[in-house]
Structure formats: C-alpha cells, structure tokens
Short mmCIF file of C-alpha atoms in Angstrom, two decimals:
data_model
loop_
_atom_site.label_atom_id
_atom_site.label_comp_id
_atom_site.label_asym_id
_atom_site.label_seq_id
_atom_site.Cartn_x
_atom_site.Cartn_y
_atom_site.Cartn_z
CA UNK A 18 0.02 32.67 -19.43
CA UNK A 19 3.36 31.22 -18.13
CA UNK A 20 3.26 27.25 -17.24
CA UNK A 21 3.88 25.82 -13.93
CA UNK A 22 7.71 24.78 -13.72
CA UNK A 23 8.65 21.91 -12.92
CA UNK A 24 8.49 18.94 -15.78
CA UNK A 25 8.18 16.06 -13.41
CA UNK A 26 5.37 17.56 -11.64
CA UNK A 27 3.21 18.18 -15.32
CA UNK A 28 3.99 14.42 -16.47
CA UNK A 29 2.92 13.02 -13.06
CA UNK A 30 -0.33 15.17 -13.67
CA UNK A 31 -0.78 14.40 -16.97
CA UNK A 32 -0.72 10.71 -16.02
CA UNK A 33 -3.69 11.66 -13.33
CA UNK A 34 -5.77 13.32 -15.82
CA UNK A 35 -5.60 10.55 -18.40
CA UNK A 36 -6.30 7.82 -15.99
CA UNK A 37 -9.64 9.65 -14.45
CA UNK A 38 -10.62 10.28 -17.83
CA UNK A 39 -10.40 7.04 -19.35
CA UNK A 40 -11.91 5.09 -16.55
CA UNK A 41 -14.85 7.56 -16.88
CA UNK A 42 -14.67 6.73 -20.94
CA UNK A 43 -13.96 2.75 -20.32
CA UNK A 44 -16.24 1.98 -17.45
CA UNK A 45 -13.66 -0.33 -16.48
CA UNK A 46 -13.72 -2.23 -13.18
CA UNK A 47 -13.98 -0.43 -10.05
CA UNK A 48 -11.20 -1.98 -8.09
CA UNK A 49 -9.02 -1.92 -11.15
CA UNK A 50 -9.67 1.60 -11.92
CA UNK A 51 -9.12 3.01 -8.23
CA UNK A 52 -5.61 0.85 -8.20
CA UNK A 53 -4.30 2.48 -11.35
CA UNK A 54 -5.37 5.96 -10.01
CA UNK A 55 -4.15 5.56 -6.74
CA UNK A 56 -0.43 4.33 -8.58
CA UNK A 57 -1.06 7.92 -11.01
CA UNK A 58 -1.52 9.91 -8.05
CA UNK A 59 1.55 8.44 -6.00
CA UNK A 60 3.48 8.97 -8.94
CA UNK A 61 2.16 12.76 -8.74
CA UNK A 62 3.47 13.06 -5.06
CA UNK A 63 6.89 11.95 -5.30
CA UNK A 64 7.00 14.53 -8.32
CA UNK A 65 5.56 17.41 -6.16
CA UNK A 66 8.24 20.41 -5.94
CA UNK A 67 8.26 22.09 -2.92
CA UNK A 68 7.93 25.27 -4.55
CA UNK A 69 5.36 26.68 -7.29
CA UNK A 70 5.47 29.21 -9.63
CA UNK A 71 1.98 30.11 -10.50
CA UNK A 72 0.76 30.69 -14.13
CA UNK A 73 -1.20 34.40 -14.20
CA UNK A 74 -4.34 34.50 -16.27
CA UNK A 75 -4.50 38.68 -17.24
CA UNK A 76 -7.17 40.71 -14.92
CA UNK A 77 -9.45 42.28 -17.37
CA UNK A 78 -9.96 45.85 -16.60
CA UNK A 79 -13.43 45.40 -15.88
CA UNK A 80 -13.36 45.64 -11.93
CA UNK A 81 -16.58 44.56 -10.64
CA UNK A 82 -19.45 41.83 -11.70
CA UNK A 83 -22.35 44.18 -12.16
CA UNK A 84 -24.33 45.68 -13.97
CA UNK A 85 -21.87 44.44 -17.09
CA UNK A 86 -22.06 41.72 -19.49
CA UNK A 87 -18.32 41.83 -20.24
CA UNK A 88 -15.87 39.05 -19.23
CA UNK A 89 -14.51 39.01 -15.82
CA UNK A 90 -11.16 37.27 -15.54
CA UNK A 91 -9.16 37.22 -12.24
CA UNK A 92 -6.40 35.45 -10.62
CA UNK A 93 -4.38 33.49 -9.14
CA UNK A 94 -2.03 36.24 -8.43
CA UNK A 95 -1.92 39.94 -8.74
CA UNK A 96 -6.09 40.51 -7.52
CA UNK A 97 -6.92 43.96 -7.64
CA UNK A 98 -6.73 45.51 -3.78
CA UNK A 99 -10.87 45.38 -3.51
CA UNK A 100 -11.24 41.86 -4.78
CA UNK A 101 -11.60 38.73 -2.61
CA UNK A 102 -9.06 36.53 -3.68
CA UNK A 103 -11.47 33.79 -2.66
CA UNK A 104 -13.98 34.43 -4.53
CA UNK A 105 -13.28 37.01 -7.10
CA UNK A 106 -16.02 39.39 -6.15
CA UNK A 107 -15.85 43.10 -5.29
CA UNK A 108 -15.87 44.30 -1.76
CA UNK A 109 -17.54 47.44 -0.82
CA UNK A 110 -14.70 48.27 1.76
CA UNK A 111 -11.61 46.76 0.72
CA UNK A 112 -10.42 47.09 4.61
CA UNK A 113 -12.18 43.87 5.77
CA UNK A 114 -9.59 42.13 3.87
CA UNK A 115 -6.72 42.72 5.40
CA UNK A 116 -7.63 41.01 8.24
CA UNK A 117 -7.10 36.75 9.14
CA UNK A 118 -10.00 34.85 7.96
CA UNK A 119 -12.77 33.41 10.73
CA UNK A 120 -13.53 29.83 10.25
CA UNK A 121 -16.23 28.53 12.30
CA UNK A 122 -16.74 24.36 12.97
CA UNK A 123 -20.33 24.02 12.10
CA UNK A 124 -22.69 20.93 12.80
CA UNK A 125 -24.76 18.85 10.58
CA UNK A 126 -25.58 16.24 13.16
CA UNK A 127 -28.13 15.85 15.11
CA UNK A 128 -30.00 16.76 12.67
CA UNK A 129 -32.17 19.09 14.82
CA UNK A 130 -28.85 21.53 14.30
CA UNK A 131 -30.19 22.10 11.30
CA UNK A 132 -30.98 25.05 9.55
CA UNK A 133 -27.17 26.00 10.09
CA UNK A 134 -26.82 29.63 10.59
CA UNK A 135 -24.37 31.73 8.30
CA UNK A 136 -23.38 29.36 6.14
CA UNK A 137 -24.66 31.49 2.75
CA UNK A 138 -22.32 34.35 3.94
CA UNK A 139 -19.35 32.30 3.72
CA UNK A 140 -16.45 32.54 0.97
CA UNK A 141 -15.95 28.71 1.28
CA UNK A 142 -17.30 26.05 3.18
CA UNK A 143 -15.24 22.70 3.51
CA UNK A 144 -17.70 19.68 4.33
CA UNK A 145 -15.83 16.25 5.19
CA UNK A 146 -16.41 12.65 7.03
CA UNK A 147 -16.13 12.49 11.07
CA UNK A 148 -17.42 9.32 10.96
CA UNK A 149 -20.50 6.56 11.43
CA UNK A 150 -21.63 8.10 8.69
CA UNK A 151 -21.82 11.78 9.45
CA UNK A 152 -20.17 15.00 7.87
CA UNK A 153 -19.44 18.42 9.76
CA UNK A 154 -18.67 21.94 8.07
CA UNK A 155 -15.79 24.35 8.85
CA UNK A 156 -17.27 27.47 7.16
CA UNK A 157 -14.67 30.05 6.07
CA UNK A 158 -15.60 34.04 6.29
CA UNK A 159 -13.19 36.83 4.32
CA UNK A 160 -14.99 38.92 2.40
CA UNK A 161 -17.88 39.63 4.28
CA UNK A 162 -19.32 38.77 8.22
CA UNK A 163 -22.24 37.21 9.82
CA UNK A 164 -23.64 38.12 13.11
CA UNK A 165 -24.41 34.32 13.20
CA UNK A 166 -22.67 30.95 12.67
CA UNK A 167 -22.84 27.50 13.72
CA UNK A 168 -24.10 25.59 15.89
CA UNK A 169 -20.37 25.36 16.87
CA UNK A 170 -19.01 21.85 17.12
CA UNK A 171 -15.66 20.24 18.74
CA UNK A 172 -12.55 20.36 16.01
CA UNK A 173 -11.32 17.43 14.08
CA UNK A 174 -7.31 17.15 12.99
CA UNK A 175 -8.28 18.83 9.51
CA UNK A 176 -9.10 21.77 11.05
CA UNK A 177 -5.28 22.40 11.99
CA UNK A 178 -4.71 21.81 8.30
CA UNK A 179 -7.27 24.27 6.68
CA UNK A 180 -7.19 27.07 8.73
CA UNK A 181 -3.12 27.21 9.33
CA UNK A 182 -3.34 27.17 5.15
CA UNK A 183 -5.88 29.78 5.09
CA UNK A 184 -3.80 31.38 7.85
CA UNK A 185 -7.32 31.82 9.54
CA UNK A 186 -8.82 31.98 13.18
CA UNK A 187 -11.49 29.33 14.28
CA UNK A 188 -14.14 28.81 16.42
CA UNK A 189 -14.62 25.55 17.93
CA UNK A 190 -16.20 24.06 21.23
CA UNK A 191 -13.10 22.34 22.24
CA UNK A 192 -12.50 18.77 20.59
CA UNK A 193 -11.22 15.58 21.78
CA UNK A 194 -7.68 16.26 24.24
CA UNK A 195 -5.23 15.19 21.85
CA UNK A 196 -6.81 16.69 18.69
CA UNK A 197 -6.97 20.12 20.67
CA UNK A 198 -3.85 19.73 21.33
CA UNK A 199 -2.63 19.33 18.04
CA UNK A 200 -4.61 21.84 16.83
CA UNK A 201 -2.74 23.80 19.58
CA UNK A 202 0.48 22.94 18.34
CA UNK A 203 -0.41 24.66 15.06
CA UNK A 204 -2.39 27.70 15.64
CA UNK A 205 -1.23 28.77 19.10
CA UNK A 206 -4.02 30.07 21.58
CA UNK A 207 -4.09 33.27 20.03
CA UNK A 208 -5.86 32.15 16.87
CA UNK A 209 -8.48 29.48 18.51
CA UNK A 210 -11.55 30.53 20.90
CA UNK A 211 -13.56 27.68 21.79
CA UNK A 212 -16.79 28.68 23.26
CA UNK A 213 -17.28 29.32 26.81
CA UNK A 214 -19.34 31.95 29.00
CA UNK A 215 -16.68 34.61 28.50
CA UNK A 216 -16.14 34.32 25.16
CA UNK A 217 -19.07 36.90 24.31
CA UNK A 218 -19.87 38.77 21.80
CA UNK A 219 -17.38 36.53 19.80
CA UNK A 220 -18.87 32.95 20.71
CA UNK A 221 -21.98 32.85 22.87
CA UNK A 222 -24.49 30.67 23.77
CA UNK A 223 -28.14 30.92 23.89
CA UNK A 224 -31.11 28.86 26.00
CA UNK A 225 -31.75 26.25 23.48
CA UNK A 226 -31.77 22.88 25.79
CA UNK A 227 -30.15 20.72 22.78
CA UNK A 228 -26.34 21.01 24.05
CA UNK A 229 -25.38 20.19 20.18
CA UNK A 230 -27.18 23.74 19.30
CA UNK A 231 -26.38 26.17 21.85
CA UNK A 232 -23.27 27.61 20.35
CA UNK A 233 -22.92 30.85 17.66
CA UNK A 234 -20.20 33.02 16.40
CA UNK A 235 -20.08 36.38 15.50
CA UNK A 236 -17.04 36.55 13.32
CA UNK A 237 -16.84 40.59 13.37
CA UNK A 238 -16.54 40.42 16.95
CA UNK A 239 -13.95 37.27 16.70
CA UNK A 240 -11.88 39.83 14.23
CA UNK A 241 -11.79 41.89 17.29
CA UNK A 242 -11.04 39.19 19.96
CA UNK A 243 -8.18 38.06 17.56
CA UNK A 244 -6.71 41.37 17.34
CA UNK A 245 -6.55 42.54 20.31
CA UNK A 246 -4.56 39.73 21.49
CA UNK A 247 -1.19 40.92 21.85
CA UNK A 248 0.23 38.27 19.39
CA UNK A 249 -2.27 38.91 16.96
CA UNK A 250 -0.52 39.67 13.16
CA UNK A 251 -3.09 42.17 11.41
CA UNK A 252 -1.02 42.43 8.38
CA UNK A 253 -2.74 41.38 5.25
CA UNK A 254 -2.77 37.36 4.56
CA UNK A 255 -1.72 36.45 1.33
CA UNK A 256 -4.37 33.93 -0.21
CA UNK A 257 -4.00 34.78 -3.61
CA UNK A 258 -4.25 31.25 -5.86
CA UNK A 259 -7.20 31.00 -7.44
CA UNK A 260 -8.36 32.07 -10.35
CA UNK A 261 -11.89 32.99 -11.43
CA UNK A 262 -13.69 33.54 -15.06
CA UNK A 263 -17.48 34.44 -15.79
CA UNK A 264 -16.99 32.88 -18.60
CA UNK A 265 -17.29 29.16 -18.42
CA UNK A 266 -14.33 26.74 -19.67
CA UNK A 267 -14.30 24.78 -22.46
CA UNK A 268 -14.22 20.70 -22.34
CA UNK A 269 -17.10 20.36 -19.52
CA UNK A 270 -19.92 17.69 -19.39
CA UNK A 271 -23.55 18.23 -18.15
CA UNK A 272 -24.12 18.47 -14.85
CA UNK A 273 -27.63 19.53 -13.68
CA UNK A 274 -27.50 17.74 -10.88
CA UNK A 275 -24.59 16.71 -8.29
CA UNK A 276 -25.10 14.28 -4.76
CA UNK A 277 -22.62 13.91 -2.01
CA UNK A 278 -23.52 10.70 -0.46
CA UNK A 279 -21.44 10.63 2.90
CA UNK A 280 -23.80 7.19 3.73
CA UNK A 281 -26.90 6.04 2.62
CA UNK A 282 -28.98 8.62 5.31
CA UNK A 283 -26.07 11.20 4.56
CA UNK A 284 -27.19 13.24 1.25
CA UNK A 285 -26.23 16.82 0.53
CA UNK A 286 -27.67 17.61 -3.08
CA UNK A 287 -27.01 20.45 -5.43
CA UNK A 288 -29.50 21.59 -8.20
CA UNK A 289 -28.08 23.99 -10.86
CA UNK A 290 -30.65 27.00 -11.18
CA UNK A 291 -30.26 28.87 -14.52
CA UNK A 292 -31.86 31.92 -13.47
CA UNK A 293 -29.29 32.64 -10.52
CA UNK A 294 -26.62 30.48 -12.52
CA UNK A 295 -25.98 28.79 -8.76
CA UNK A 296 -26.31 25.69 -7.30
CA UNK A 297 -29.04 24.80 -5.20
CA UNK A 298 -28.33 22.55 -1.99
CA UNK A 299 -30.95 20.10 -0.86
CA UNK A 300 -30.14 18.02 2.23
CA UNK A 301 -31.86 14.74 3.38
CA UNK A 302 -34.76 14.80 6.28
CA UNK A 303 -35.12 11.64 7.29
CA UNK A 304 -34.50 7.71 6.67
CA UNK A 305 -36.94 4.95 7.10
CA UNK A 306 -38.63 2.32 5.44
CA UNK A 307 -39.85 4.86 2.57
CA UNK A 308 -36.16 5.73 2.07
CA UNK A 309 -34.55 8.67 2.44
CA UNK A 310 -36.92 12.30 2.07
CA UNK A 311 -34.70 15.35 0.84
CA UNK A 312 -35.52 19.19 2.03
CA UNK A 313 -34.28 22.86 1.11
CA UNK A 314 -30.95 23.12 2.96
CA UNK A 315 -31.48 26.90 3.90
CA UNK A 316 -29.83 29.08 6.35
CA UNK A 317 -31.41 30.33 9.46
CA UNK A 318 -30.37 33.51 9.44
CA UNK A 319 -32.02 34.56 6.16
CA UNK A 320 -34.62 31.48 5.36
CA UNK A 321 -33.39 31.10 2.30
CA UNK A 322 -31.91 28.23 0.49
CA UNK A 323 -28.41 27.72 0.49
CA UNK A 324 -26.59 28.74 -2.75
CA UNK A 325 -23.30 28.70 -4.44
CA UNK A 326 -21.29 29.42 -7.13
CA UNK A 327 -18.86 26.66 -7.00
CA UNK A 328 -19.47 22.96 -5.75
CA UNK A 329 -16.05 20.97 -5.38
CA UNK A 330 -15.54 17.64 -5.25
CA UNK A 331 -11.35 16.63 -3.59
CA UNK A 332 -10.11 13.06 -3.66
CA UNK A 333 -7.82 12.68 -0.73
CA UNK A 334 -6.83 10.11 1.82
CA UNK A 335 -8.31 9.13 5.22
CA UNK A 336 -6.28 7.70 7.66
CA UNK A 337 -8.53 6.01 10.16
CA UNK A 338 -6.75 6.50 14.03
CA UNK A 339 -9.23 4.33 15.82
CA UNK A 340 -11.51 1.50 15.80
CA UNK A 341 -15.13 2.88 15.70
CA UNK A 342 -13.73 5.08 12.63
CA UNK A 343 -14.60 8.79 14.43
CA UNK A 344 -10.59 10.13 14.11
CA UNK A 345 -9.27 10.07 10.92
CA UNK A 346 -5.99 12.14 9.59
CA UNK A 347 -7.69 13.84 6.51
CA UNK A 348 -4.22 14.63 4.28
CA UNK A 349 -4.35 17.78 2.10
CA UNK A 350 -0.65 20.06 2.53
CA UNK A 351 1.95 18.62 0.30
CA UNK A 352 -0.69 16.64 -1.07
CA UNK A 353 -2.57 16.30 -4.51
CA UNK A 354 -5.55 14.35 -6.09
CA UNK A 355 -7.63 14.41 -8.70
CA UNK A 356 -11.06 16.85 -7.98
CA UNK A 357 -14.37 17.34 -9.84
CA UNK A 358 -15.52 21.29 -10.26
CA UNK A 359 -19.43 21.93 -11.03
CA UNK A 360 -20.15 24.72 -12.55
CA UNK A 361 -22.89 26.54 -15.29
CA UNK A 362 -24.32 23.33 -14.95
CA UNK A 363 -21.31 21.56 -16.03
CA UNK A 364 -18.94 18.95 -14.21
CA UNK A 365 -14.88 19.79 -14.98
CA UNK A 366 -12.35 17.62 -14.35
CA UNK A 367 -8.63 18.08 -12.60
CA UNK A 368 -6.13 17.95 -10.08
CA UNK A 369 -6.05 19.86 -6.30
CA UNK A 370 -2.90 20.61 -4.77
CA UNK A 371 -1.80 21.31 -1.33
CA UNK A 372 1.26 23.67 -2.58
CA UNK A 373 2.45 24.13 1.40
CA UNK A 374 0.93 24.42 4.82
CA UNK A 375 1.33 28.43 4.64
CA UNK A 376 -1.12 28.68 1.35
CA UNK A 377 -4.50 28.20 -0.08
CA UNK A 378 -5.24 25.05 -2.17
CA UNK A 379 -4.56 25.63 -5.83
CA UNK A 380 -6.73 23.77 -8.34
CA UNK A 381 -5.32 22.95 -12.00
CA UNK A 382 -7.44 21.95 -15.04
CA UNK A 383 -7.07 18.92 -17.65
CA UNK A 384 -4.12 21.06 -19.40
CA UNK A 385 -2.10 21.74 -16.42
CA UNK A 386 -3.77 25.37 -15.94
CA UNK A 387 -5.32 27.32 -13.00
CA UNK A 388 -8.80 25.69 -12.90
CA UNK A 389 -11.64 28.92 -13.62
CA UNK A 390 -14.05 28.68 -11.07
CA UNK A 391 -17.24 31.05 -11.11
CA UNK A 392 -16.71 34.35 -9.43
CA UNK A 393 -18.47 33.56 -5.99
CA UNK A 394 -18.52 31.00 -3.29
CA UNK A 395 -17.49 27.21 -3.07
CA UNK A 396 -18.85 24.78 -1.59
CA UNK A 397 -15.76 22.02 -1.30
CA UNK A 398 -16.34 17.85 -0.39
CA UNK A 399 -13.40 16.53 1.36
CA UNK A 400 -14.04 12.66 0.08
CA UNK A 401 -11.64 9.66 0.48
CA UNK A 402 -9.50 8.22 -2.77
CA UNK A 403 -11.72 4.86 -3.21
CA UNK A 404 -14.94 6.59 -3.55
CA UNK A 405 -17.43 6.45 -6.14
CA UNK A 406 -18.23 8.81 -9.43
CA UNK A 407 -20.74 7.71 -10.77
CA UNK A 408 -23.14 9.06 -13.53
CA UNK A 409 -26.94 8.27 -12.62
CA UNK A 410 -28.55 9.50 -16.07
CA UNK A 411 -27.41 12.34 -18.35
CA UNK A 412 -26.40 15.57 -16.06
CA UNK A 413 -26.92 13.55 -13.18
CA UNK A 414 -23.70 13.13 -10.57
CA UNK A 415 -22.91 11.48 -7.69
CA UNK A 416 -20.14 10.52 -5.25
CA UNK A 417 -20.39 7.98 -2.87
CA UNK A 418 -17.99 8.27 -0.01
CA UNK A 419 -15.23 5.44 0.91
CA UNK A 420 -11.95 4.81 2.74
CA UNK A 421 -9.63 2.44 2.12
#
C-alpha cells in the first residue's frame, strides 16, 4: 500500500492524532485540551498539499458481499465498474452510476416533519447545525433511488460545498437570497431545482397543510430533469476515495452506543445491533419537565427504523455570519480535522480531509492510512472544533455540539 506523499502533511497529522489521543488518555482540561488541538490542526492546514496521491488498499477478487464469508476489501481508487464507490456495495445495474448524484435538503424541524422519507435509501447522509439549536439533513443518493425524499427544506452555504465535491444535483426549496445565490455561483441553474408547481415528477408537493412538510423528491425523475438540460454532463463522476473492509480494523474502543447532542432537546442516537451489524438511530420526541423522551427514528417510506453501516463524527469550524446564530460558513474543502468513525460496535479515531472542492472527503486512520469503513451507508455529523467527546460509561459516546 503506497503512503500519502507529502512529509509535512504526515507530521502535521501525526501531531493531530497524538494530541486527540492523549487528551482522551489524560482527561486533561477542556479548554486546555481544545487549544492544543486547535494549534495541531492549524499546523495540519498550513501543511496541506494541494494535491494527493492516494494510497490503494488491493480489491480482493471477491466481487460482491453475499452469500460469502470471505473478506471484502475495496478502495479508494480503482472500484470495480459495478461497485458504489460510496459505499462499497454491488449494484445490480452498474448504469445508475454513471450518472451525478441527487442530494436532497431534508428537514428535522418542526418536528412534525418527522418520519423523514428516503433517508434509509441514501449512500450518505450529512447532518449539521442551522442554528437555535436545530440540525437539517442533505441526504445523498448514488447507488440506488427513492420515489420519496424530504420534506425538502431551504439550502444553507454547506450545501454549495458538499454537493459541488460530490459533483451532485440538489433539491432544495429555495434558501435565504444571498445563500441561493451563492449556491448559484457554484452549481449553476442546471444542477439546482428548488421546488415549485412545475417541477413535477422531480419535486412535488402534496396537500399536507404544514408548509414545512409539503415538499418530496423523486430523485429518478431529478436524474432525468438534470439530463435533459442542455448543459447537463452525463459522463461518469469520479468519487472514488474511500475505502471499505468487512473486516473491522485493529486499535478500536467499544462503542455500543453513540449520541449527537446538537442541544439539550436536539438528540440523534445510534444503537449498534449485532444481528444486522448496523447502527440503530433513535431520535428525541419531546422536552419537558420529565426531560427529554427518545423514539425509533424510522423512515416513512418503509416504517422501518433507520439503519447504517457507518456513523461519522467531523470536527470542523463554524463561522457564525449573523447575530441570532442561523448562517454560519461550515468549512470543509481544503480543510482537515480530526473525526471519530463507529463501527462493529467500535469507535476509531482519525483525521478528515477536504482534498479539493472537485472531490469526495477522504478519511485517514491513526497511521496515516485510508480509514476502512463498513461496506454500506454513512451517516456523517458535521460538528464544530470546541465540542465535546465525552465517554458516559464503558461503550457509551457522546458529542456535544459547540462553536467557538
């Protein structure tokens, strides 16, 4: 497996490795910890190169998941031509992926959104802060479609970010001016459709009275949309940087049991289940005196409970743009932090980079490696630099979100 070149780069992540693993080992103060990680992860930016050579870890020649008890290896380069780069699964008809990926914005409040639909057909969802204590999804669909997803909410600046690195299509119900506008300014009109009346069968909206949950995609028919716009590019997207192993790493701790606590009412929780070997998401129902109730987080479409392969924690910064804290510059191309990786019931630790705004987001482990993720789909938490890891009890995680 060839290393990634480029010396400075390795020393500056070396130094980010060792100082998330010894405050974990030291329990040292919090504001002293986050100050020496925040100096080991500027150090790792001015290091950055602007190019990457990825290391290859050898397909096996085992080409599909099941029935088969042998090793499954793929990634980050050189995937087979009927494997999702994204997840490291077989496709039954390798011709879906040469297409753009659809990204849908997805709500999570009100809460009477909720169940989402379409979010268990999704290769990745990305989950972040909006603000006053909420979270909203931009749900990512390659390898397979959904007749179904939202409720579709306005964009946020991150959007332009994800899907121009995913080199996607989204579907959004327009967004504050100058956010839509700088969305605009990266994805061109071709590649957004925010919902209106004749934006069916792509985006369409049903009778619900609840504005927040009129709003659905079907992101077959927005592959069609997209291409038959006459600037549409329907050559296959390179998103090739990942790399996936049924086999579990080495060097992981115990984690059971992982919360994302956006604010105190603002829980997404994920329960590892041995028999599906997936993570479980519970969400919260309600907040009152009692404290706050947790539920199933299940998806409408199917009524079942929402789970994945992969749960992701990235440790990035939040630029707030205004004073009641609902704009924020989320930074992620040209960009690295440390990030947390459950999986098999274990917690990994090591470093996310945003290689360019043309590419996926590669993720290294402790020895400077392409980070193994499960063969399946991620679930990844956008969360601010100063947050929280904490360890509850044994095998119990959890992150509590802050800025600056």
């Amino acid at each position: 497996m060839n290393k990634v070149k480029n010396t400075a780069l390795l020393a500056a992540m070396m130094l980010l490795t060792t100082t998330i693993l010894s405050a974990c080992q030291t329990g040292a103060n919090s504001a002293s910890v986050e100050q020496t990680m925040q100096a080991a992860v500027n150090a790792t930016l001015t290091a950055m190169p602007t190019e990457t050579v990825l290391p290859t870890i050898t397909p096996t020649v085992t080409p599909t998941l099941a029935p088969t008890s042998e090793p499954v290896t793929y990634g980050p380069t050189d995937f087979p031509d009927n494997v999702d780069p994204l997840t490291g699964l077989t496709v039954t008809d390798p011709s879906i992926l040469a297409r753009r990926p659809v990204m849908i914005k997805v709500s999570n409040y009100p809460r009477s959104t909720r169940p989402q639909a379409g979010l268990s057909s999704a290769d990745i969802v990305f989950d972040y802060y909006i603000g006053e204590g909420g979270n909203r999804f931009l749900a990512l669909f390659y390898g397979q479609d959904t007749t179904a997803a939202g409720p579709i909410r306005s964009g946020r600046l991150v959007d332009r970010w994800l899907v121009r690195m995913y080199q996607g299509i989204l579907g959004l119900e327009y967004a504050y001016a100058p956010v839509y506008s700088s969305i605009l300014d990266q994805l061109g009109y071709s590649r957004m459709v925010s919902g209106t009346d004749n934006t069916c069968p792509a985006i369409c909206a049903n009778d619900d009275p609840v504005v927040e949950n009129r709003w659905f995609a079907n992101t077959a028919e927005m592959t069609k949309k997209y291409a038959a716009n006459p600037y549409a590019t329907n050559s296959k997207p390179n998103l090739e940087g990942m790399a996936f192993a049924t086999v579990p790493p080495s060097g992981g701790k115990d984690a059971k049991e992982f919360t994302m606590q956006f604010s105190f009412a603002n829980l997404g929780q994920w329960k590892y289940d041995e028999t599906t070997k997936k993570y479980l998401r519970w969400t919260e129902t309600n907040d009152d005196q009692n404290g706050v109730a947790l539920a199933p987080h299940t998806d409408r479409n199917n009524g079942e409970q929402l789970a994945f392969s992969n749960v992701v924690v990235m440790f990035t910064t939040y630029d707030t743009l205004n004073g009641d804290d609902t704009l924020h510059e989320i930074n992620i191309p040209g960009q690295t932090g440390k990030m947390l990786l459950f999986r098999d019931g274990q917690v990994y630790e090591g470093v996310w980079k945003g290689v360019s705004y043309d590419a996926p987001i590669q993720f290294f482990d402790s020895n400077k490696q392409p980070m193994a993720f499960q063969p399946g789909n991620t679930w990844i938490s956008v969360t601010g630099f100063w947050s929280d890891t904490k360890e509850d009890e044994p095998g119990v995680w959890r992150v509590i979100f802050h800025k600056p």
